[in-house]
Amino acid sequence: MTLRRLGLMPSTFLVMALSFVISFLSLLGQLRPWPATLPQGLLSLDIADELHYGPNATARFSIDYGRLTEAAPAAVLYPSSPDDIAALVRFSYASPRPFVIAARGHGHSTRGQAFAPGGVVVDMASLGRGRRAGRRDRINVPLDDVHRLRYVDAGGEQLWIDVLRETLEHGVAPRSWTDYLYLTVGGTLSNAGISGQAFRHGPQISNVHELDVITGKGDMVTCSRDVNSDLFYGVLGGLGQLGIITRARIAVEPAPQRVRWVRFIYTDFGSFINDQELLISISEEGFDYVEGQLLMKNGAANSSFFSEGDSEKIRVLAAEFGAIYFLEGAIYYELATASSVDQKLKLLLKKLSFVPGFAFTKDVSYLRFLDRVHRDEIKLRPMGLWDVPHPWLNLFVPKSRMRDFETGIFRGILIENDTPMATVLISPMNKSKWDEKMSVTIPDEDIFYAIGILRSATMDDRKHLDDQNDQILRFCDQAGIEFKQYLPHYTTQADWKKHFGVKWDRFVQLKRRYDPKALLSPGQRIFTTSL
């Protein structure tokens, strides 16, 4: 604790009071010994009063949304500004006993990716204390010289839901989203950030103009496509290996007011993916959002989207066919153009091959549509069904192998084994909307699919479901399906090298340049020693 932090001028009384506080903090440190894995010199830093350690301080940061593994940090840093994070990293980098550091946003990882075993977790939510106070003071939507809004600057700790709410107040919004908005800007940009808009606008990482990054040396660097471009491209999709994102400048566009939200049911997988591929090839006259899902008989239509009567009708169909699919689309519009939406939808329906009588529509606000998954969270939390193990598996699968994937995995491993209810997302992507210079890896085909097998488990069946994930990966390997894991999880560097493929050597070079002591994001288990 310092006078500068308090923003006060010294006085005799204040100095005496501070001396008492510092003595009290020192006493607490004696009662709870400083972690052996961290250098004592940390206590002399200006951030010492923001480092918390011991079981009570670190327990929450020892688990994540996946609840599949645990690893305790030695301490947690609650930074007031990016300068605090940079000071921590610089100290570790210069120390004869460097320690690992992981930035943690909303803790939505599923395999310990944001853990820092024996090191320091940085609680990004504390930056500026904006989220604690319920403010969005690190989100800025400026006007350019002709009063047209073109971007938003958002702190890496900010939740996408807060970015959405702030930008909507200015009549604009980012173009590309994730399905769940209670994730941080820095977290999704370190992976890719995908949802049903990605076929048109690319993932979230394709919609970034500029970044502020703290490297593994503690340097604070502003980077873009033109300035420090190697760091810019490397950090986007770089799994936190090259730096901690503290600010992102994100492209925006005029925000629509309303959304016509539709779902169509299919019993034939070929028709389902053919229609998805047709829709992502259509430009302005098509949907603004396209995703799909597998509906298994034990969980069909278990969604608030469908009425009770429609849900029963869909369950009967799923029971007959064992599994069915629904294509989900959305048309964005303004109230002034509402009259044209019905005609646009009517023309689109003529091009699709869904089951007659199984087209369902809703009309909602833009905010309601984008925040749709949060409504499920609100229902599940009181039932004790949110904070449970999540053995998730996310894959990018090339278009040419989707029918093999459907036969061997959807109708094979998942349905034949009577898999417990799961959300299985099937979303088409256009490779042309992804930037090859960025670190994220995707299949080498013009169209590929993001497959998300998202399951909730009990303590009793989580191992069985994890084993089933391994079975899915073995099937893909044996069938020669050249998939890529999204939100990847590997335990050996050989597997990581295979994952990155032709990007591996370049990624290693960037790691050597920006985090040579391998301090950052150790939970990914890509680099375990200094380079």
Coordinates of C-alpha atoms in Angstrom, one line a residue, residues 5-519:
R5 CA -2.1 4.5 -4.6
L6 CA -4.2 6.4 -2.1
G7 CA -3.8 9.7 -4.0
L8 CA -3.0 11.6 -0.8
M9 CA -0.3 14.0 0.4
P10 CA 1.8 12.8 3.4
S11 CA 1.1 14.1 6.9
T12 CA 2.3 13.1 10.3
F13 CA -1.0 11.5 11.1
L14 CA -1.2 9.7 7.8
V15 CA 2.4 8.4 8.0
M16 CA 1.7 7.0 11.5
A17 CA -1.5 5.4 10.2
L18 CA 0.2 3.8 7.3
S19 CA 3.0 2.5 9.5
F20 CA 0.4 0.7 11.6
V21 CA -1.2 -0.8 8.5
I22 CA 2.1 -2.0 7.0
S23 CA 3.1 -3.5 10.4
F24 CA -0.3 -5.3 10.5
L25 CA 0.2 -6.6 7.0
S26 CA 3.6 -7.9 8.0
L27 CA 2.2 -9.6 11.0
L28 CA -0.3 -11.4 8.8
G29 CA 2.5 -12.5 6.5
Q30 CA 4.2 -14.1 9.5
L31 CA 1.1 -15.9 10.5
R32 CA 0.7 -17.3 6.9
P33 CA 4.2 -18.0 5.5
W34 CA 5.1 -16.6 2.1
P35 CA 4.9 -19.4 -0.6
A36 CA 8.2 -21.1 -1.0
T37 CA 7.7 -21.2 -4.8
L38 CA 7.8 -17.3 -5.0
P39 CA 10.8 -15.1 -4.3
Q40 CA 10.7 -13.0 -1.2
G41 CA 11.6 -10.0 -3.3
L42 CA 8.0 -9.8 -4.6
L43 CA 7.0 -8.4 -1.2
S44 CA 9.1 -5.2 -1.9
L45 CA 7.3 -4.4 -5.1
D46 CA 4.7 -1.7 -5.4
I47 CA 2.1 -4.4 -6.1
A48 CA 2.7 -6.3 -2.9
D49 CA -0.5 -5.2 -1.3
E50 CA -2.4 -6.6 -4.3
L51 CA -0.8 -10.1 -4.0
H52 CA -3.0 -12.5 -2.0
Y53 CA -1.9 -16.0 -1.1
G54 CA -2.9 -19.0 1.1
P55 CA -5.8 -21.4 0.7
N56 CA -8.6 -18.8 1.1
A57 CA -7.1 -16.6 -1.6
T58 CA -6.2 -19.2 -4.2
A59 CA -9.0 -21.8 -3.9
R60 CA -11.3 -20.1 -6.5
F61 CA -8.4 -19.9 -9.0
S62 CA -7.5 -23.6 -8.6
I63 CA -10.5 -24.8 -10.6
D64 CA -12.2 -23.7 -13.8
Y65 CA -15.5 -24.2 -15.6
G66 CA -14.5 -27.6 -16.7
R67 CA -14.1 -28.9 -13.2
L68 CA -12.0 -31.8 -14.6
T69 CA -8.7 -30.9 -13.0
E70 CA -7.3 -28.7 -10.2
A71 CA -4.0 -26.8 -9.7
A72 CA -3.4 -24.2 -7.1
P73 CA -1.3 -21.1 -7.7
A74 CA 1.0 -19.8 -5.0
A75 CA -0.7 -16.4 -5.1
V76 CA -3.2 -14.3 -6.9
L77 CA -2.6 -10.7 -8.2
Y78 CA -5.5 -8.3 -8.2
P79 CA -4.1 -5.5 -10.5
S80 CA -5.4 -2.0 -10.5
S81 CA -3.9 -1.3 -13.9
P82 CA -1.9 -3.0 -16.7
D83 CA 1.2 -1.5 -15.1
D84 CA 0.8 -3.8 -12.2
I85 CA 0.7 -6.8 -14.4
A86 CA 3.8 -5.6 -16.3
A87 CA 5.7 -5.1 -13.0
L88 CA 4.9 -8.7 -11.9
V89 CA 6.1 -10.1 -15.2
R90 CA 9.2 -8.0 -15.3
F91 CA 10.0 -9.2 -11.7
S92 CA 9.6 -12.8 -12.6
Y93 CA 11.6 -12.4 -15.8
A94 CA 14.5 -10.8 -14.0
S95 CA 14.5 -13.1 -11.0
P96 CA 17.0 -15.9 -10.6
R97 CA 13.9 -18.0 -9.5
P98 CA 11.3 -17.1 -12.2
F99 CA 7.7 -18.2 -11.6
V100 CA 4.9 -18.8 -14.0
I101 CA 2.0 -16.4 -14.6
A102 CA -1.5 -17.0 -16.0
A103 CA -4.1 -14.3 -16.8
R104 CA -7.5 -15.5 -15.8
G105 CA -10.7 -13.8 -17.2
H106 CA -14.1 -15.4 -16.4
G107 CA -12.5 -18.8 -15.8
H108 CA -14.4 -20.5 -18.6
S109 CA -11.6 -22.8 -19.6
T110 CA -12.3 -26.5 -19.3
R111 CA -8.9 -28.1 -19.0
G112 CA -6.9 -25.9 -16.7
Q113 CA -5.6 -23.6 -19.5
A114 CA -5.7 -20.6 -17.2
F115 CA -3.9 -22.3 -14.3
A116 CA -0.5 -21.3 -12.9
P117 CA 0.6 -24.2 -10.7
G118 CA 2.9 -22.8 -8.0
G119 CA 3.0 -19.4 -9.7
V120 CA 0.7 -16.4 -9.8
V121 CA -2.7 -16.1 -11.4
V122 CA -3.7 -12.6 -12.5
D123 CA -7.3 -11.8 -11.8
M124 CA -8.1 -9.8 -14.9
A125 CA -11.5 -8.7 -13.5
S126 CA -9.7 -6.4 -11.1
L127 CA -8.3 -4.2 -13.8
G128 CA -9.6 -0.7 -13.2
R129 CA -12.1 -2.3 -10.8
G130 CA -14.7 -1.6 -13.5
R131 CA -16.5 -4.8 -13.2
R132 CA -16.4 -4.8 -9.4
A133 CA -18.1 -1.4 -9.3
G134 CA -20.6 -2.3 -12.0
R135 CA -19.1 0.2 -14.4
R136 CA -17.8 -0.2 -17.9
D137 CA -15.0 2.4 -17.5
R138 CA -12.5 0.5 -19.7
I139 CA -14.8 0.4 -22.7
N140 CA -14.5 3.4 -25.0
V141 CA -16.5 4.0 -28.2
P142 CA -15.0 7.1 -29.8
L143 CA -16.2 9.2 -32.8
D144 CA -14.1 9.7 -35.8
D145 CA -13.7 12.9 -37.7
V146 CA -17.0 12.5 -39.6
H147 CA -18.9 11.2 -36.6
R148 CA -19.1 7.7 -37.7
L149 CA -18.4 5.0 -35.1
R150 CA -16.0 2.4 -36.4
Y151 CA -14.4 0.7 -33.5
V152 CA -14.6 0.1 -29.7
D153 CA -11.6 0.0 -27.4
A154 CA -12.2 -2.6 -24.7
G155 CA -10.0 -3.8 -21.8
G156 CA -8.9 -7.4 -22.1
E157 CA -10.7 -8.1 -18.9
Q158 CA -14.1 -6.8 -20.1
L159 CA -17.0 -9.3 -20.7
W160 CA -18.4 -9.3 -24.2
I161 CA -21.9 -8.7 -22.7
D162 CA -20.6 -5.4 -21.3
V163 CA -19.0 -4.5 -24.7
L164 CA -22.4 -5.2 -26.3
R165 CA -24.4 -3.1 -23.9
E166 CA -21.9 -0.2 -24.1
T167 CA -21.8 -0.2 -27.9
L168 CA -25.6 -0.5 -28.3
E169 CA -25.9 2.8 -26.4
H170 CA -24.1 4.3 -29.4
G171 CA -26.2 2.4 -32.0
V172 CA -23.3 0.1 -33.0
A173 CA -22.0 -3.3 -32.1
P174 CA -19.1 -5.7 -33.0
R175 CA -19.8 -7.9 -36.0
S176 CA -18.6 -11.3 -34.7
W177 CA -19.6 -13.0 -31.4
T178 CA -19.4 -16.1 -29.3
D179 CA -22.6 -18.0 -28.4
Y180 CA -22.0 -17.2 -24.7
L181 CA -21.2 -13.5 -23.9
Y182 CA -20.0 -13.8 -20.3
L183 CA -16.4 -14.4 -21.6
T184 CA -13.6 -11.8 -21.6
V185 CA -12.3 -10.0 -24.6
G186 CA -8.7 -11.2 -23.9
G187 CA -9.9 -14.8 -23.4
T188 CA -11.7 -15.3 -26.7
L189 CA -9.1 -13.4 -28.7
S190 CA -6.5 -15.7 -27.4
N191 CA -8.4 -18.6 -29.0
A192 CA -10.5 -17.3 -31.9
G193 CA -14.0 -16.5 -30.8
I194 CA -16.7 -18.1 -33.0
S195 CA -20.4 -18.2 -33.4
G196 CA -22.9 -18.2 -36.3
Q197 CA -21.7 -14.9 -37.7
A198 CA -18.2 -16.2 -38.4
F199 CA -19.1 -17.5 -41.9
R200 CA -19.6 -13.9 -43.0
H201 CA -17.3 -11.8 -40.8
G202 CA -14.8 -14.4 -39.7
P203 CA -14.0 -15.2 -36.0
Q204 CA -13.6 -12.4 -33.5
I205 CA -9.8 -12.4 -34.1
S206 CA -10.5 -11.3 -37.7
N207 CA -12.2 -8.2 -36.5
V208 CA -9.5 -6.6 -34.4
H209 CA -7.6 -3.5 -35.5
E210 CA -5.1 -3.1 -32.6
L211 CA -4.0 -4.6 -29.3
D212 CA -2.1 -3.6 -26.2
V213 CA -0.1 -6.6 -25.0
I214 CA 2.2 -7.4 -22.1
T215 CA 4.9 -9.8 -23.3
G216 CA 6.6 -12.5 -21.3
K217 CA 9.5 -10.0 -20.6
G218 CA 7.1 -7.5 -19.1
D219 CA 7.2 -5.1 -22.1
M220 CA 4.0 -3.2 -22.8
V221 CA 3.5 -3.2 -26.5
T222 CA 0.9 -1.7 -28.8
C223 CA 0.6 -3.8 -32.0
S224 CA -1.5 -3.9 -35.2
R225 CA -1.3 -5.2 -38.7
D226 CA 1.2 -2.4 -39.5
V227 CA 3.0 -1.9 -36.2
N228 CA 4.7 -4.8 -34.4
S229 CA 2.7 -7.0 -36.7
D230 CA 4.4 -10.3 -35.8
L231 CA 3.2 -9.9 -32.2
F232 CA -0.3 -8.9 -33.3
Y233 CA -0.8 -11.9 -35.5
G234 CA 0.9 -14.2 -33.1
V235 CA -1.2 -13.2 -30.0
L236 CA -4.5 -13.6 -31.9
G237 CA -5.3 -17.2 -31.5
G238 CA -2.0 -17.7 -29.7
L239 CA -3.4 -19.3 -26.5
G240 CA -1.8 -16.8 -24.2
Q241 CA 1.7 -17.9 -25.1
L242 CA 3.1 -14.6 -26.3
G243 CA 1.5 -12.0 -24.2
I244 CA -1.4 -10.9 -22.0
I245 CA -4.0 -8.8 -23.9
T246 CA -4.9 -5.7 -21.9
R247 CA -6.8 -3.8 -24.6
A248 CA -8.3 -4.6 -28.0
R249 CA -9.6 -2.2 -30.7
I250 CA -12.5 -4.1 -32.2
A251 CA -14.4 -3.3 -35.4
V252 CA -18.1 -2.3 -35.1
E253 CA -21.0 -1.8 -37.5
P254 CA -24.5 -0.2 -37.1
A255 CA -26.4 -2.5 -34.7
P256 CA -29.8 -3.9 -35.9
Q257 CA -32.8 -3.5 -33.7
R258 CA -34.6 -6.8 -34.3
V259 CA -33.9 -10.4 -35.2
R260 CA -36.1 -12.9 -37.0
W261 CA -34.8 -16.1 -35.4
V262 CA -35.6 -19.4 -37.2
R263 CA -35.0 -23.1 -36.8
F264 CA -35.7 -25.9 -39.3
I265 CA -35.7 -29.6 -38.6
Y266 CA -34.0 -32.2 -40.8
T267 CA -34.0 -36.0 -40.7
D268 CA -31.4 -36.3 -43.5
F269 CA -27.8 -35.3 -42.7
G270 CA -26.9 -34.7 -46.3
S271 CA -29.8 -32.2 -46.8
F272 CA -28.9 -30.5 -43.5
I273 CA -25.2 -29.8 -44.4
N274 CA -26.1 -29.0 -48.0
D275 CA -28.5 -26.3 -46.9
Q276 CA -25.9 -24.9 -44.4
E277 CA -23.3 -24.7 -47.2
L278 CA -25.9 -23.0 -49.5
L279 CA -26.7 -20.4 -46.8
I280 CA -23.1 -19.5 -46.1
S281 CA -22.5 -18.9 -49.8
I282 CA -25.3 -16.4 -50.1
S283 CA -24.4 -12.8 -49.4
E284 CA -26.8 -10.0 -48.5
E285 CA -30.0 -11.9 -49.4
G286 CA -29.2 -14.7 -46.9
F287 CA -29.1 -15.2 -43.2
D288 CA -26.8 -13.1 -40.9
Y289 CA -26.2 -16.0 -38.6
V290 CA -26.1 -19.8 -39.4
E291 CA -25.5 -22.6 -37.0
G292 CA -26.8 -26.2 -36.6
Q293 CA -27.3 -28.8 -33.9
L294 CA -27.7 -32.6 -33.6
L295 CA -30.8 -33.5 -31.6
M296 CA -30.6 -37.0 -30.0
K297 CA -33.7 -38.7 -28.9
N298 CA -32.9 -38.4 -25.2
G299 CA -32.7 -34.6 -25.4
A300 CA -34.5 -33.4 -28.5
A301 CA -35.9 -29.9 -28.5
N302 CA -35.1 -29.4 -24.8
S303 CA -35.0 -25.6 -25.4
S304 CA -37.0 -22.6 -24.5
F305 CA -37.0 -21.6 -28.1
F306 CA -39.7 -24.2 -28.9
S307 CA -43.2 -24.2 -27.4
E308 CA -44.3 -27.3 -25.4
G309 CA -46.4 -28.5 -28.3
D310 CA -43.6 -28.1 -30.8
S311 CA -41.1 -29.8 -28.5
E312 CA -43.3 -32.9 -28.2
K313 CA -43.7 -33.0 -32.0
I314 CA -39.9 -32.8 -32.4
R315 CA -39.3 -35.5 -29.8
V316 CA -41.6 -37.9 -31.6
L317 CA -39.7 -37.3 -34.8
A318 CA -36.3 -37.8 -33.0
A319 CA -37.6 -41.1 -31.5
E320 CA -38.5 -42.3 -34.9
F321 CA -35.2 -41.5 -36.6
G322 CA -32.8 -41.9 -33.6
A323 CA -31.3 -38.5 -34.3
I324 CA -32.4 -35.4 -36.2
Y325 CA -30.8 -32.0 -36.9
F326 CA -31.9 -28.4 -36.8
L327 CA -30.5 -25.6 -38.8
E328 CA -30.6 -22.3 -37.0
G329 CA -30.6 -18.9 -38.8
A330 CA -31.2 -15.3 -38.1
I331 CA -32.1 -12.2 -40.1
Y332 CA -31.2 -8.9 -38.6
Y333 CA -33.3 -5.9 -39.4
E334 CA -34.5 -2.4 -38.5
L335 CA -38.1 -1.6 -37.5
A336 CA -38.3 0.6 -40.6
T337 CA -37.6 -2.4 -42.8
A338 CA -39.7 -5.0 -40.9
S339 CA -42.2 -5.3 -43.8
S340 CA -39.4 -6.8 -46.1
V341 CA -38.4 -9.6 -43.6
D342 CA -41.3 -11.9 -44.3
Q343 CA -40.7 -11.8 -48.0
K344 CA -36.9 -12.4 -47.6
L345 CA -37.6 -15.4 -45.3
K346 CA -40.2 -16.7 -47.7
L347 CA -37.7 -16.7 -50.6
L348 CA -35.1 -18.4 -48.5
L349 CA -37.4 -21.2 -47.4
K350 CA -38.0 -22.1 -51.0
K351 CA -34.3 -23.0 -51.3
L352 CA -34.2 -25.3 -48.3
S353 CA -35.0 -29.0 -47.8
F354 CA -36.1 -29.3 -44.2
V355 CA -39.0 -31.5 -43.1
P356 CA -42.3 -29.9 -44.2
G357 CA -44.2 -28.5 -41.2
F358 CA -41.0 -28.2 -39.1
A359 CA -40.1 -24.6 -39.5
F360 CA -40.2 -22.5 -36.4
T361 CA -39.7 -18.7 -35.9
K362 CA -39.4 -16.1 -33.2
D363 CA -39.0 -12.4 -33.3
V364 CA -36.7 -10.9 -30.6
S365 CA -34.5 -7.9 -29.9
Y366 CA -30.9 -8.0 -31.0
L367 CA -29.7 -8.0 -27.4
R368 CA -32.1 -10.9 -26.5
F369 CA -30.8 -12.9 -29.5
L370 CA -27.1 -12.5 -28.7
D371 CA -27.6 -13.1 -25.0
R372 CA -29.7 -16.3 -25.5
V373 CA -27.3 -18.8 -23.8
H374 CA -27.3 -16.7 -20.6
R375 CA -31.0 -17.4 -20.2
D376 CA -30.2 -21.1 -20.0
E377 CA -27.5 -20.3 -17.3
I378 CA -30.1 -18.5 -15.2
K379 CA -32.3 -21.6 -15.3
L380 CA -29.6 -24.1 -14.6
R381 CA -27.7 -22.4 -11.8
P382 CA -30.5 -22.8 -9.2
M383 CA -30.9 -26.4 -10.2
G384 CA -27.2 -27.1 -9.5
L385 CA -26.6 -28.0 -13.1
W386 CA -24.2 -25.2 -14.1
D387 CA -21.2 -25.6 -11.8
V388 CA -20.7 -29.3 -12.7
P389 CA -17.9 -31.1 -14.7
H390 CA -17.9 -30.2 -18.4
P391 CA -15.9 -32.7 -20.5
W392 CA -16.2 -30.7 -23.7
L393 CA -14.6 -31.5 -27.0
N394 CA -14.4 -28.9 -29.8
L395 CA -13.1 -29.8 -33.3
F396 CA -12.7 -28.2 -36.7
V397 CA -13.6 -30.8 -39.3
P398 CA -13.1 -30.4 -43.1
K399 CA -16.2 -30.4 -45.2
S400 CA -15.0 -33.4 -47.2
R401 CA -15.1 -35.7 -44.1
M402 CA -18.4 -34.6 -42.5
R403 CA -20.4 -37.6 -43.7
D404 CA -17.7 -39.9 -42.3
F405 CA -17.9 -37.9 -39.1
E406 CA -21.7 -38.3 -39.0
T407 CA -21.6 -42.0 -39.6
G408 CA -18.8 -42.8 -37.2
I409 CA -19.4 -40.3 -34.4
F410 CA -22.9 -38.8 -34.4
R411 CA -24.7 -42.1 -35.3
G412 CA -21.9 -44.3 -34.1
I413 CA -20.1 -43.4 -30.9
L414 CA -22.7 -40.9 -29.5
I415 CA -26.1 -42.5 -30.5
E416 CA -25.2 -46.2 -30.3
N417 CA -23.7 -45.7 -26.9
D418 CA -26.8 -43.9 -25.7
T419 CA -24.8 -40.8 -24.7
P420 CA -26.4 -38.7 -22.0
M421 CA -28.0 -35.5 -23.2
A422 CA -25.6 -33.1 -24.8
T423 CA -25.5 -30.0 -26.9
V424 CA -23.8 -30.8 -30.2
L425 CA -23.1 -27.8 -32.3
I426 CA -22.4 -28.1 -36.1
S427 CA -21.4 -24.7 -37.6
P428 CA -20.1 -24.1 -41.1
M429 CA -17.1 -21.8 -41.6
N430 CA -15.6 -20.2 -44.7
K431 CA -11.8 -20.5 -44.6
S432 CA -11.5 -17.2 -46.6
K433 CA -12.7 -15.3 -43.5
W434 CA -9.8 -16.5 -41.4
D435 CA -6.3 -14.9 -41.5
E436 CA -3.6 -17.4 -42.1
K437 CA -1.0 -15.1 -40.4
M438 CA -2.7 -15.6 -37.0
S439 CA -1.7 -18.4 -34.7
V440 CA -5.0 -20.3 -34.7
T441 CA -5.0 -23.5 -36.9
I442 CA -7.8 -24.7 -39.1
P443 CA -8.3 -27.4 -41.7
D444 CA -7.0 -26.8 -45.2
E445 CA -10.3 -26.7 -47.0
D446 CA -12.5 -23.8 -48.3
I447 CA -15.3 -24.9 -46.0
F448 CA -14.9 -26.6 -42.6
Y449 CA -17.2 -27.2 -39.7
A450 CA -16.9 -26.3 -36.0
I451 CA -18.1 -29.2 -34.0
G452 CA -18.8 -28.6 -30.3
I453 CA -19.7 -31.7 -28.2
L454 CA -20.7 -29.9 -25.0
R455 CA -21.7 -32.1 -22.2
S456 CA -22.4 -31.7 -18.5
A457 CA -21.4 -34.6 -16.2
T458 CA -21.7 -35.9 -12.7
M459 CA -18.7 -36.9 -10.7
D460 CA -19.7 -40.5 -11.5
D461 CA -19.8 -40.3 -15.3
R462 CA -17.3 -37.6 -16.1
K463 CA -14.5 -40.2 -16.7
H464 CA -16.7 -42.2 -19.0
L465 CA -17.5 -39.1 -21.1
D466 CA -13.8 -38.2 -21.2
D467 CA -13.0 -41.7 -22.3
Q468 CA -15.6 -41.3 -25.0
N469 CA -13.9 -38.0 -26.1
D470 CA -10.7 -40.0 -26.5
Q471 CA -12.6 -42.6 -28.5
I472 CA -13.8 -39.8 -30.9
L473 CA -10.3 -38.6 -31.4
R474 CA -9.0 -42.1 -32.0
F475 CA -11.7 -42.6 -34.6
C476 CA -10.7 -39.4 -36.4
D477 CA -7.0 -40.4 -36.4
Q478 CA -7.8 -44.0 -37.6
A479 CA -10.1 -42.7 -40.3
G480 CA -7.6 -40.1 -41.5
I481 CA -9.8 -37.2 -40.7
E482 CA -7.5 -34.2 -40.6
F483 CA -9.2 -32.3 -37.8
K484 CA -7.9 -29.5 -35.6
Q485 CA -8.9 -29.1 -32.0
Y486 CA -10.5 -25.8 -31.1
L487 CA -9.7 -24.7 -27.5
P488 CA -7.1 -27.5 -27.8
H489 CA -5.8 -29.7 -25.0
Y490 CA -2.6 -31.7 -25.4
T491 CA -0.1 -33.1 -22.9
T492 CA 3.0 -33.5 -25.1
Q493 CA 4.9 -31.1 -27.2
A494 CA 4.8 -33.7 -30.0
D495 CA 1.1 -33.4 -30.1
W496 CA 1.3 -29.6 -30.0
K497 CA 3.7 -29.7 -32.9
K498 CA 1.3 -31.8 -34.9
H499 CA -1.6 -29.4 -34.0
F500 CA 0.2 -26.3 -35.2
G501 CA 1.6 -28.1 -38.3
V502 CA 3.3 -25.7 -40.7
K503 CA 2.9 -22.9 -38.1
W504 CA 4.9 -24.6 -35.4
D505 CA 8.4 -23.3 -36.3
R506 CA 7.2 -19.7 -36.5
F507 CA 5.3 -20.1 -33.3
V508 CA 8.4 -21.3 -31.5
Q509 CA 10.4 -18.3 -32.9
L510 CA 7.7 -15.9 -31.6
K511 CA 7.8 -17.6 -28.2
R512 CA 11.6 -17.3 -28.1
R513 CA 11.3 -13.6 -28.9
Y514 CA 8.4 -12.6 -26.6
D515 CA 8.4 -15.1 -23.8
P516 CA 11.8 -16.9 -23.8
K517 CA 11.5 -18.1 -20.2
A518 CA 8.1 -19.6 -20.9
L519 CA 6.5 -17.7 -18.0

